[in-house]
Short mmCIF file of C-alpha atoms in Angstrom, two decimals:
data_model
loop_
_atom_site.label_atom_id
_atom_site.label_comp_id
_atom_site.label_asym_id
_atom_site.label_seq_id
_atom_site.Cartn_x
_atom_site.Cartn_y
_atom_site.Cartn_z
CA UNK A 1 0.00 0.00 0.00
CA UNK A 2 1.65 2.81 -1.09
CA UNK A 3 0.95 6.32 1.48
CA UNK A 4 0.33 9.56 0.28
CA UNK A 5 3.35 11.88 0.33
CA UNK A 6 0.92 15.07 0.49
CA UNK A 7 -1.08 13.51 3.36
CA UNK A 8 2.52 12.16 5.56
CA UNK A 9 3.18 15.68 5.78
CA UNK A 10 0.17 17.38 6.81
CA UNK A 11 0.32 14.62 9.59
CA UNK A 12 3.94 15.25 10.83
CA UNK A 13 3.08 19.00 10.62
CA UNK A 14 0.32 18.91 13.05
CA UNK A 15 2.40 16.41 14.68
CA UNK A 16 4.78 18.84 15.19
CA UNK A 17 2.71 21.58 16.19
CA UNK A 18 1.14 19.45 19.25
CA UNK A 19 4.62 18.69 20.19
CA UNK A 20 5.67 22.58 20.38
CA UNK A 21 2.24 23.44 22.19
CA UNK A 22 3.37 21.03 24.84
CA UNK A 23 6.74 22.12 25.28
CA UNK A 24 5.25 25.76 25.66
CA UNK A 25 2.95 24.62 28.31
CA UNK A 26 5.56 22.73 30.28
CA UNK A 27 7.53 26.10 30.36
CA UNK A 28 5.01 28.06 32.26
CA UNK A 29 4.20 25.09 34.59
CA UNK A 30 5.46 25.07 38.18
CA UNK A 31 8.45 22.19 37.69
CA UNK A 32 10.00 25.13 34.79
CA UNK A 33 9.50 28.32 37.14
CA UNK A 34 12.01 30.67 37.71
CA UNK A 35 12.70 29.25 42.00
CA UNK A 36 11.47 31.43 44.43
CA UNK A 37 15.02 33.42 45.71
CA UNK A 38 15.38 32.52 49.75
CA UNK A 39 17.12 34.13 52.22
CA UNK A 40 20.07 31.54 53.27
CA UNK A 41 21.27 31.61 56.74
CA UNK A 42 24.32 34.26 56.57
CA UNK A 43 26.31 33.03 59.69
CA UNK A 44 29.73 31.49 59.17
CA UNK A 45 28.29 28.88 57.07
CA UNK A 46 29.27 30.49 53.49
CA UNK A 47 27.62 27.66 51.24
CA UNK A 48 24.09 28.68 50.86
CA UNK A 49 24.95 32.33 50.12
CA UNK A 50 27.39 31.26 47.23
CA UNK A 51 24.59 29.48 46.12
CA UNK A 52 22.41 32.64 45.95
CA UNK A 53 24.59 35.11 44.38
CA UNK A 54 25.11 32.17 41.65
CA UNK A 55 21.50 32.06 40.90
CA UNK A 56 20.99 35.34 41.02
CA UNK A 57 24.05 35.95 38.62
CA UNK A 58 22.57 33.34 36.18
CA UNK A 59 19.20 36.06 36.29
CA UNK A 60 18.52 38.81 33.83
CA UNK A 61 19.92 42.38 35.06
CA UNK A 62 16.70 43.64 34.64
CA UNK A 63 14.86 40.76 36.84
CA UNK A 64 12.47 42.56 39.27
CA UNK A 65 12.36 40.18 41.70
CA UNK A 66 15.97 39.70 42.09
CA UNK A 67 16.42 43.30 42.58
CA UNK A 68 12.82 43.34 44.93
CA UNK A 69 15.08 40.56 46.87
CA UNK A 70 18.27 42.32 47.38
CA UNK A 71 16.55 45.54 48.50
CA UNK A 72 14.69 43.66 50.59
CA UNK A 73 17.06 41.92 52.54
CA UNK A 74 20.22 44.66 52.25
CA UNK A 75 20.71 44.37 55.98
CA UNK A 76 21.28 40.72 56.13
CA UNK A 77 23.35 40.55 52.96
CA UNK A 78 27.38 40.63 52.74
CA UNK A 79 28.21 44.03 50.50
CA UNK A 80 28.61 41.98 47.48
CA UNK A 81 25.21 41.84 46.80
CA UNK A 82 24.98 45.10 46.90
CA UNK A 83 27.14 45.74 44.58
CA UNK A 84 25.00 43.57 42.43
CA UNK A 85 22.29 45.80 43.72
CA UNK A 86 24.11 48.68 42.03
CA UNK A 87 24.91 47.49 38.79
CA UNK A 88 21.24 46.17 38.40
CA UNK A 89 19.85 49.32 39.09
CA UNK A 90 22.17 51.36 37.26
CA UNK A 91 20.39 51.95 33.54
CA UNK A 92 17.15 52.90 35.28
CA UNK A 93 18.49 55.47 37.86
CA UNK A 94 22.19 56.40 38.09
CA UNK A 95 21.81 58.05 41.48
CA UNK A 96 20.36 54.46 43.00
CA UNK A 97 23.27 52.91 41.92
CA UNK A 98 25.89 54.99 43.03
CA UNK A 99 23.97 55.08 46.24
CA UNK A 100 24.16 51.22 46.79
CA UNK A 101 27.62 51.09 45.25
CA UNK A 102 29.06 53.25 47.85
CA UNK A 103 26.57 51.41 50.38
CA UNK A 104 28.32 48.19 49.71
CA UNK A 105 31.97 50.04 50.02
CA UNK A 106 31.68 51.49 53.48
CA UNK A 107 29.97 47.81 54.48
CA UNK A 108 32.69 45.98 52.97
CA UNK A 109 35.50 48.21 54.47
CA UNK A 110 33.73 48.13 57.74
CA UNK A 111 33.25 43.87 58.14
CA UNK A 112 36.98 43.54 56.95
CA UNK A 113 38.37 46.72 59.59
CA UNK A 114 36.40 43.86 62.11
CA UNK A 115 38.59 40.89 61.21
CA UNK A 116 41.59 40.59 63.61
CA UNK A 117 43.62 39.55 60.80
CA UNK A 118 43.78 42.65 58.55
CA UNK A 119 44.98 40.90 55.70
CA UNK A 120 41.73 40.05 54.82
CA UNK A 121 40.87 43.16 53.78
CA UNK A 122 42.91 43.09 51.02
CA UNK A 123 39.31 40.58 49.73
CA UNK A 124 37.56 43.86 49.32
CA UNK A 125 39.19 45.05 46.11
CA UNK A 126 38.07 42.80 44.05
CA UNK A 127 34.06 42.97 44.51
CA UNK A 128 33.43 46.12 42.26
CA UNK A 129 35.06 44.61 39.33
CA UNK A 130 33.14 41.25 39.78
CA UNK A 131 29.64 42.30 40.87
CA UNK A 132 29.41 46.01 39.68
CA UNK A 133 31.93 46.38 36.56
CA UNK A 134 29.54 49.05 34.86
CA UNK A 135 28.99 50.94 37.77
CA UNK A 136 32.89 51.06 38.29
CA UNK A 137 33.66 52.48 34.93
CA UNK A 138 31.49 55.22 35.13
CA UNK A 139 32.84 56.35 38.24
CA UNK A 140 36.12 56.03 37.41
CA UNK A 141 35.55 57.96 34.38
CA UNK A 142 35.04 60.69 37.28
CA UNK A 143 35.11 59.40 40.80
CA UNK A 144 33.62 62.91 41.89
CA UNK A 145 30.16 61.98 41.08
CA UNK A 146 30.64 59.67 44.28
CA UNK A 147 30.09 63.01 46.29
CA UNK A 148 26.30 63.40 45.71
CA UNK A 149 26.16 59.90 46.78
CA UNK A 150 28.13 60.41 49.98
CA UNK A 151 25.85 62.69 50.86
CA UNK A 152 22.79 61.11 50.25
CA UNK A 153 24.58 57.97 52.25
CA UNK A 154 24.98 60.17 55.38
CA UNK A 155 21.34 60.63 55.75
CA UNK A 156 20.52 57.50 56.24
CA UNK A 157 20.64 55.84 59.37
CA UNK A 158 21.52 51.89 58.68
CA UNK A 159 24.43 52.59 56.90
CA UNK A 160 26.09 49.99 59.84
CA UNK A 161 23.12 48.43 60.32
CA UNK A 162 23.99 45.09 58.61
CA UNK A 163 23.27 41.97 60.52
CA UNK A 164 26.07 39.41 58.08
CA UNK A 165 28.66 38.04 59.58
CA UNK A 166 32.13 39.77 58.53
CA UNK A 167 33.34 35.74 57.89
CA UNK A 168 32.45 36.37 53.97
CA UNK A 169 35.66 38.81 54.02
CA UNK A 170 37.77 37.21 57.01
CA UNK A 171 37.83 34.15 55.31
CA UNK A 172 40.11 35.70 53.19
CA UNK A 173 42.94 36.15 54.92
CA UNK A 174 46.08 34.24 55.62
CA UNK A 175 45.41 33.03 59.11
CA UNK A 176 42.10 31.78 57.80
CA UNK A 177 43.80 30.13 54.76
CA UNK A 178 46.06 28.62 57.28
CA UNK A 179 43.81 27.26 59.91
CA UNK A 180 41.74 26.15 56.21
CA UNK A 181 45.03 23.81 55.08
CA UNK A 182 45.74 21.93 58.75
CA UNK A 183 41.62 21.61 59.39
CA UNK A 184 41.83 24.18 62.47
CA UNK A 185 38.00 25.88 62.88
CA UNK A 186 38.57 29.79 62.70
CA UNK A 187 36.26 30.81 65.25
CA UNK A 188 38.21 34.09 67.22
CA UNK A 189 38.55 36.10 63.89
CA UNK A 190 36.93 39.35 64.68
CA UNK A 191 38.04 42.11 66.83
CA UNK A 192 36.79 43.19 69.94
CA UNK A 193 33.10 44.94 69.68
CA UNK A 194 33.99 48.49 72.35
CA UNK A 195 36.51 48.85 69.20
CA UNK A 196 33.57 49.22 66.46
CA UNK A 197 32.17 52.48 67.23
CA UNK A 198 35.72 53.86 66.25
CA UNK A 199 35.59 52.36 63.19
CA UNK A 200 32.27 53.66 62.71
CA UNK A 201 33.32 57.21 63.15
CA UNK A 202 36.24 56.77 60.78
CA UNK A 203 34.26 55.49 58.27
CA UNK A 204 31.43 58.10 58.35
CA UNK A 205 34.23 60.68 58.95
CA UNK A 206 35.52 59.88 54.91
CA UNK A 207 32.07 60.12 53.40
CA UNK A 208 32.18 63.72 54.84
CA UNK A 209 35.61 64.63 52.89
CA UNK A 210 35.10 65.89 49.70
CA UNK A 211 36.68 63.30 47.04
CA UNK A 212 38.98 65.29 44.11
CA UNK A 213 40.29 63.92 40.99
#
């Protein structure tokens, strides 16, 4: 019996259609959702929020919920993801980014200032460049437009506010490598608190000086 050539292919082409209307449908159904983002414990424990800034990362820039999230949660957060914050916000409002850019700076300087071992801070450098590098060129096209920001930081009243534990950035230096390679827990790796409120005032003390070319 010999088939119809003209007939096969009407068949495979509605074949194919039903196949492509399923595939759609499975898409939008729960088991293909974008996952809900969660708030990981941010103790010591570092797993769970390298988890979350790699989702996020793998999200659109323009993703509302991931920048909903972020805002959200900016006081339990390490810096970094505000710095995420900023370059995410950037093409809709310049002045929000720089705002959250220079956020995440003072946080960051202040968690690694806490570590006892201050080569940790040395960690901080590099966050710009890996969660904001957009942000970072334009300011370094002229760092003065940080000013406005400064000022605009020094009105609010969390700027030290963040719950995180400094671990993200102590982690990163050498006695932490070291107890790392011989399996010792780092547990005694930030300074004493009655020492904070200096580093408070130091901090707050350079948003207040004008920064120059």
């Amino acid at each position: 019996m010999r088939h119809n050539p003209y007939r096969l292919g009407i068949i495979m082409r509605i074949y194919g259609l039903i196949l492509s209307i399923v595939f759609l449908h499975s898409l939008s159904s729960p088991a293909f959702a974008q996952r809900e983002l969660i708030l990981p414990n941010t103790g010591p424990d570092l797993s769970q929020l390298s988890d979350l800034m790699k989702e996020i990362q793998e999200r659109p820039l323009n993703d509302e919920n991931v920048i909903s999230f972020i805002k959200t949660y900016q006081l339990k957060l390490p810096p970094a993801f505000l710095y995420e914050l900023s370059e995410r916000t950037f093409t809709k409002n310049v002045d929000e980014a720089l705002d959250w850019f220079l956020l995440a700076n003072i946080r960051a300087r202040y968690d690694g200032l806490r570590c006892k071992d201050m080569t940790a801070t040395q960690g901080i450098l590099y966050l710009p460049d890996m969660h904001a590098g957009t942000v970072t060129n334009y300011i370094m096209k002229d760092i003065t437009v940080l000013n406005a920001a400064a000022a605009r930081l020094l009105q609010r009243k969390d700027i030290f506010s963040n719950t995180a534990d400094p671990w993200w950035i102590c982690i990163h230096g050498m006695r932490a490598v070291l107890d790392s390679m011989y399996g010792k827990p780092s547990t005694d790796y930030l300074t004493d608190e009655t020492e904070w409120q200096t580093l408070r005032d130091k901090l707050t003390a350079s948003l207040e000086k004008p920064i120059t070319q």
